[in-house]
Amino acid sequence: MPKIIDGFVRMCSDGYKLGFNEANGGNASYRMTQEDVDICEKELGFDREASWTNLDVHVKLLNGEYFIVTASGSLMRNVELETESSIGIVQIDDAGAAYRILWGLRDSKPTSEFGAHLLSHCVRKIASGNVDRVMYHLHPESLIAMTYVRPLEDAVFSKLIWRSMTEAVMVIPEGLGVVEWLVPGSNDLARMTCSKLERYRAVVWAHHGLFVTGSSFDDAFGRAHTIEKSASIYMKVLSSGQEILQDISDDSLRKVCDKLGLKINEELLKG
Ligand code: 13P
Ligand code: ZN
């Protein structure tokens, strides 16, 4: 398999192994570079005669682009074993209104969240200056648990995640967006997620999961993993029933960011 496919598969397998992706929970997509496309076409062979299927979103900004994407209903647990039916490579047409399957997705179709993924790629392609290429959706249990007991506000979640583990602010100095519960795969969920992705690289879906982006599999997966670890520390502290005697101060968060040349989102600290 081409290295880029191996990287995608590894992210899916790791998501399952860490408990982020039970059953068919979660999905992922990667916006390919021209080099990825050339290597994959050479090594895997593309079906350039494949027919086009209309999208229910319009993504002119992504016209002609290629994506690796998980199949709807596929199990992250099985991606390594049944790669060609669990993931595939698709291309968007010139109008940004349809896709065709060039490889994989055998007897299947892209994730039910494909619309949300494509619209998110549009937003992050611009917001990141063409740097962000990965979208990863997961069901991390501690973060989901937090959405039952804390107000669904960006500032509340950002500060709790930043303060619960020192490394957290390093992966999301801009903070974290929070979206109320909405139907999975719906246009509303896609639209709300996109509005948050203009400012953030991680969006919490209340009572459902997390949606992250990043420049690489390591970047996106590491962001998700760190956020969930911080959430699990917070929930453990909360569950201990003990009074919180100290945590990481705003100034300490600023110092961590200063040391790494990052800019913390001061608006959220004030909020
Ligand atoms: P898919 O199997 O269609 O990707 O859906 C999984 C999911 O987590 C929806 O939110
Ligand atoms: Zn989900």
Coordinates of C-alpha atoms and ligand atoms in Angstrom, one line a residue:
M1 CA 0.0 0.0 0.0
P2 CA 1.2 3.6 -0.6
K3 CA 2.6 5.3 2.5
I4 CA -0.3 7.8 2.6
I5 CA -2.8 5.0 2.7
D6 CA -0.8 3.3 5.5
G7 CA -0.9 6.5 7.5
F8 CA -4.7 6.8 7.1
V9 CA -5.2 3.2 8.0
R10 CA -3.0 3.6 11.1
M11 CA -5.0 6.6 12.3
C12 CA -8.2 4.5 12.0
S13 CA -6.7 1.5 13.8
D14 CA -5.3 3.7 16.6
G15 CA -8.7 5.3 17.0
Y16 CA -10.3 1.9 17.5
K17 CA -7.6 0.7 19.9
L18 CA -7.9 3.8 22.1
G19 CA -11.6 3.4 22.3
F20 CA -12.4 6.5 20.2
N21 CA -14.1 4.6 17.5
E22 CA -16.5 1.9 18.6
A23 CA -18.5 -0.1 16.0
N24 CA -18.9 2.2 13.0
G25 CA -18.5 5.3 15.2
G26 CA -16.5 8.1 13.7
N27 CA -15.1 8.8 10.3
A28 CA -12.1 10.4 8.6
S29 CA -11.0 12.1 5.4
Y30 CA -7.7 13.4 3.9
R31 CA -7.3 15.9 1.1
M32 CA -4.6 14.5 -1.1
T33 CA -1.6 16.3 -2.5
Q34 CA -0.8 15.9 -6.2
E35 CA 2.2 13.7 -5.2
D36 CA -0.2 11.5 -3.2
V37 CA -2.5 11.2 -6.2
D38 CA 0.3 10.2 -8.5
I39 CA 1.8 7.6 -6.2
C40 CA -1.7 6.1 -5.4
E41 CA -2.7 6.0 -9.1
K42 CA 0.5 4.3 -10.0
E43 CA 0.4 1.7 -7.2
L44 CA -3.3 1.1 -6.8
G45 CA -4.7 1.9 -10.3
F46 CA -7.6 4.3 -10.5
D47 CA -11.0 3.6 -12.3
R48 CA -11.1 6.8 -14.4
E49 CA -14.3 5.5 -16.1
A50 CA -16.2 5.5 -12.8
S51 CA -19.6 7.3 -12.8
W52 CA -20.3 10.5 -10.9
T53 CA -22.7 10.7 -7.9
N54 CA -24.3 14.0 -7.0
L55 CA -23.2 15.5 -3.6
D56 CA -25.8 17.1 -1.4
V57 CA -23.4 20.0 -0.8
H58 CA -21.7 22.4 -3.2
V59 CA -17.9 22.6 -2.8
K60 CA -16.6 24.6 -5.8
L61 CA -13.4 25.4 -3.8
L62 CA -12.5 21.6 -3.9
N63 CA -13.2 21.1 -7.6
G64 CA -11.0 18.4 -9.1
E65 CA -9.5 17.5 -5.7
Y66 CA -8.9 14.0 -4.4
F67 CA -9.8 12.6 -1.0
I68 CA -9.2 9.4 1.0
V69 CA -12.4 8.8 3.0
T70 CA -13.9 6.1 5.3
A71 CA -17.0 4.3 4.1
S72 CA -20.4 4.9 5.7
G73 CA -21.0 2.2 8.3
S74 CA -17.4 0.9 8.2
L75 CA -15.7 -0.2 11.4
M76 CA -12.5 1.5 12.2
R77 CA -11.6 -1.8 13.8
N78 CA -11.7 -3.4 10.3
V79 CA -10.0 -0.8 8.2
E80 CA -6.6 -2.6 8.5
L81 CA -8.1 -6.0 7.6
E82 CA -10.7 -4.9 4.9
T83 CA -9.1 -1.8 3.6
E84 CA -10.6 -1.8 0.1
S85 CA -14.2 -1.9 1.4
S86 CA -13.6 0.3 4.5
I87 CA -11.9 3.3 2.8
G88 CA -11.5 4.6 -0.7
I89 CA -10.2 7.4 -2.9
V90 CA -12.7 9.8 -4.5
Q91 CA -12.5 12.8 -6.8
I92 CA -14.7 15.8 -6.8
D93 CA -15.9 17.0 -10.2
D94 CA -15.1 20.4 -11.9
A95 CA -18.3 21.9 -10.6
G96 CA -17.8 20.8 -7.0
A97 CA -21.2 19.1 -7.2
A98 CA -20.4 15.4 -7.6
Y99 CA -17.9 12.7 -6.7
R100 CA -16.6 9.5 -8.2
I101 CA -14.9 6.5 -6.6
L102 CA -11.5 5.9 -8.2
W103 CA -10.3 3.2 -5.8
G104 CA -11.7 1.2 -2.8
L105 CA -15.2 1.8 -1.2
R106 CA -16.0 -1.6 -2.6
D107 CA -19.8 -2.1 -2.3
S108 CA -20.0 1.0 -0.1
K109 CA -20.1 4.8 -0.2
P110 CA -18.4 7.6 1.7
T111 CA -19.3 8.3 5.3
S112 CA -22.7 9.8 6.1
E113 CA -20.8 12.9 7.3
F114 CA -19.1 13.3 3.9
G115 CA -20.9 16.6 3.4
A116 CA -19.6 17.9 6.8
H117 CA -16.1 16.7 5.9
L118 CA -16.1 18.4 2.5
L119 CA -17.5 21.7 3.8
S120 CA -15.0 21.6 6.6
H121 CA -12.1 21.1 4.1
C122 CA -13.3 24.2 2.3
V123 CA -13.2 26.2 5.5
R124 CA -9.8 24.9 6.7
K125 CA -8.2 25.1 3.2
I126 CA -8.7 28.9 3.4
A127 CA -8.3 29.4 7.2
S128 CA -5.1 27.4 7.3
G129 CA -3.6 28.7 4.1
N130 CA -3.9 25.2 2.5
V131 CA -2.1 23.5 5.4
D132 CA -4.9 21.5 7.0
R133 CA -5.6 18.3 5.1
V134 CA -7.1 15.8 7.7
M135 CA -10.6 15.7 9.2
Y136 CA -11.2 13.2 11.9
H137 CA -14.4 12.5 13.8
L138 CA -14.4 10.3 17.0
H139 CA -16.5 9.5 20.0
P140 CA -14.1 10.1 23.0
E141 CA -15.9 9.1 26.2
S142 CA -14.6 11.7 28.7
L143 CA -15.2 14.6 26.5
I144 CA -18.7 13.4 25.7
A145 CA -19.3 12.9 29.4
M146 CA -18.3 16.6 30.0
T147 CA -21.0 17.8 27.6
Y148 CA -23.6 16.5 30.2
V149 CA -22.3 18.5 33.1
R150 CA -20.8 21.7 31.8
P151 CA -22.4 24.6 29.9
L152 CA -22.0 24.2 26.1
E153 CA -19.9 27.3 25.6
D154 CA -16.6 27.6 23.8
A155 CA -14.9 29.6 26.6
V156 CA -16.0 27.1 29.3
F157 CA -14.8 24.0 27.5
S158 CA -11.6 25.7 26.2
K159 CA -10.5 26.8 29.7
L160 CA -11.4 23.5 31.3
I161 CA -9.4 21.6 28.7
W162 CA -6.4 24.0 28.9
R163 CA -6.3 23.9 32.7
S164 CA -6.6 20.1 33.1
M165 CA -3.3 19.1 31.5
T166 CA -0.3 21.3 30.7
E167 CA 0.1 20.0 27.1
A168 CA -3.5 20.8 26.1
V169 CA -3.0 24.5 25.3
M170 CA -0.1 23.5 23.0
V171 CA -2.5 21.7 20.6
I172 CA -5.3 24.1 20.7
P173 CA -4.0 27.6 21.8
E174 CA -6.9 29.1 19.8
G175 CA -9.4 27.1 21.9
L176 CA -12.2 24.7 21.2
G177 CA -15.6 25.2 19.6
V178 CA -18.7 23.6 21.1
V179 CA -21.9 22.7 19.1
E180 CA -25.2 21.8 20.7
W181 CA -26.7 18.3 20.0
L182 CA -27.7 18.0 16.3
V183 CA -28.7 15.1 14.2
P184 CA -25.6 13.2 12.9
G185 CA -25.0 13.7 9.2
S186 CA -27.4 16.6 9.1
N187 CA -26.8 19.9 7.2
D188 CA -27.3 21.8 10.4
L189 CA -24.4 19.9 12.1
A190 CA -22.2 20.5 9.1
R191 CA -23.0 24.2 9.0
M192 CA -22.5 24.7 12.7
T193 CA -19.2 22.8 12.6
C194 CA -17.9 24.9 9.7
S195 CA -18.7 28.1 11.5
K196 CA -16.6 26.9 14.4
L197 CA -13.8 25.7 12.2
E198 CA -13.2 29.2 10.9
R199 CA -11.6 29.9 14.3
Y200 CA -10.8 26.5 15.8
R201 CA -9.2 23.2 14.8
A202 CA -11.4 21.1 17.2
V203 CA -15.1 21.1 17.6
V204 CA -17.1 19.3 20.3
W205 CA -20.4 17.8 19.2
A206 CA -22.5 17.7 22.4
H207 CA -23.4 14.2 23.6
H208 CA -21.9 12.8 20.4
G209 CA -18.1 13.4 19.9
L210 CA -15.3 15.5 18.6
F211 CA -14.4 16.7 15.1
V212 CA -10.7 17.7 14.6
T213 CA -8.5 18.9 11.8
G214 CA -4.8 19.1 11.2
S215 CA -2.0 19.2 8.7
S216 CA -1.1 15.5 9.0
F217 CA -2.5 12.4 10.6
D218 CA -0.1 12.9 13.6
D219 CA -1.2 16.5 14.0
A220 CA -5.0 15.8 13.8
F221 CA -4.8 12.5 15.8
G222 CA -2.5 14.1 18.4
R223 CA -4.9 17.0 18.9
A224 CA -7.9 14.7 19.4
H225 CA -5.9 12.4 21.8
T226 CA -4.6 15.3 23.9
I227 CA -8.0 16.9 24.2
E228 CA -9.6 13.6 25.3
K229 CA -6.8 12.9 27.8
S230 CA -7.3 16.4 29.3
A231 CA -11.1 15.8 29.5
S232 CA -10.5 12.4 31.2
I233 CA -8.3 14.1 33.8
Y234 CA -10.9 16.7 34.4
M235 CA -13.7 14.1 34.8
K236 CA -11.5 12.0 37.1
V237 CA -10.9 15.1 39.3
L238 CA -14.6 15.9 39.2
S239 CA -15.6 12.3 40.0
S240 CA -13.2 12.2 43.0
G241 CA -15.5 14.6 44.8
Q242 CA -12.5 16.4 46.2
E243 CA -12.3 20.1 46.3
I244 CA -9.9 21.5 43.6
L245 CA -7.1 23.2 45.5
Q246 CA -5.1 24.5 42.5
D247 CA -5.0 24.3 38.8
I248 CA -3.0 25.9 35.9
S249 CA -3.4 29.7 36.1
D250 CA -4.1 32.0 33.1
D251 CA -0.5 33.3 33.4
S252 CA 0.9 29.9 33.4
L253 CA -1.0 29.1 30.2
R254 CA 0.3 32.3 28.7
K255 CA 3.9 31.3 29.7
V256 CA 3.6 27.9 28.0
C257 CA 2.4 29.5 24.8
D258 CA 5.1 32.2 24.9
K259 CA 7.8 29.6 25.3
L260 CA 6.5 27.9 22.1
G261 CA 5.8 31.0 20.1
L262 CA 2.1 30.3 20.2
K263 CA -0.7 32.8 20.8
I264 CA -3.3 31.9 23.3
N265 CA -6.9 33.1 22.6
E266 CA -7.2 35.9 25.1
E267 CA -10.9 36.4 24.3
L268 CA -11.6 32.9 25.7
L269 CA -9.6 33.6 28.8
K270 CA -11.7 36.7 29.5
G271 CA -15.0 34.8 28.7
Ligands
13P1 P1 -20.6 6.8 9.4 O1 -20.5 5.3 9.6 O2 -21.6 7.1 8.3 O3 -19.3 7.4 9.1 O4 -21.2 7.4 10.7 C1 -20.5 7.3 11.9 C2 -20.7 8.5 12.8 O5 -20.0 8.6 13.8 C3 -21.7 9.5 12.5 O6 -21.6 10.6 13.4
ZN2 ZN -20.3 10.2 15.2

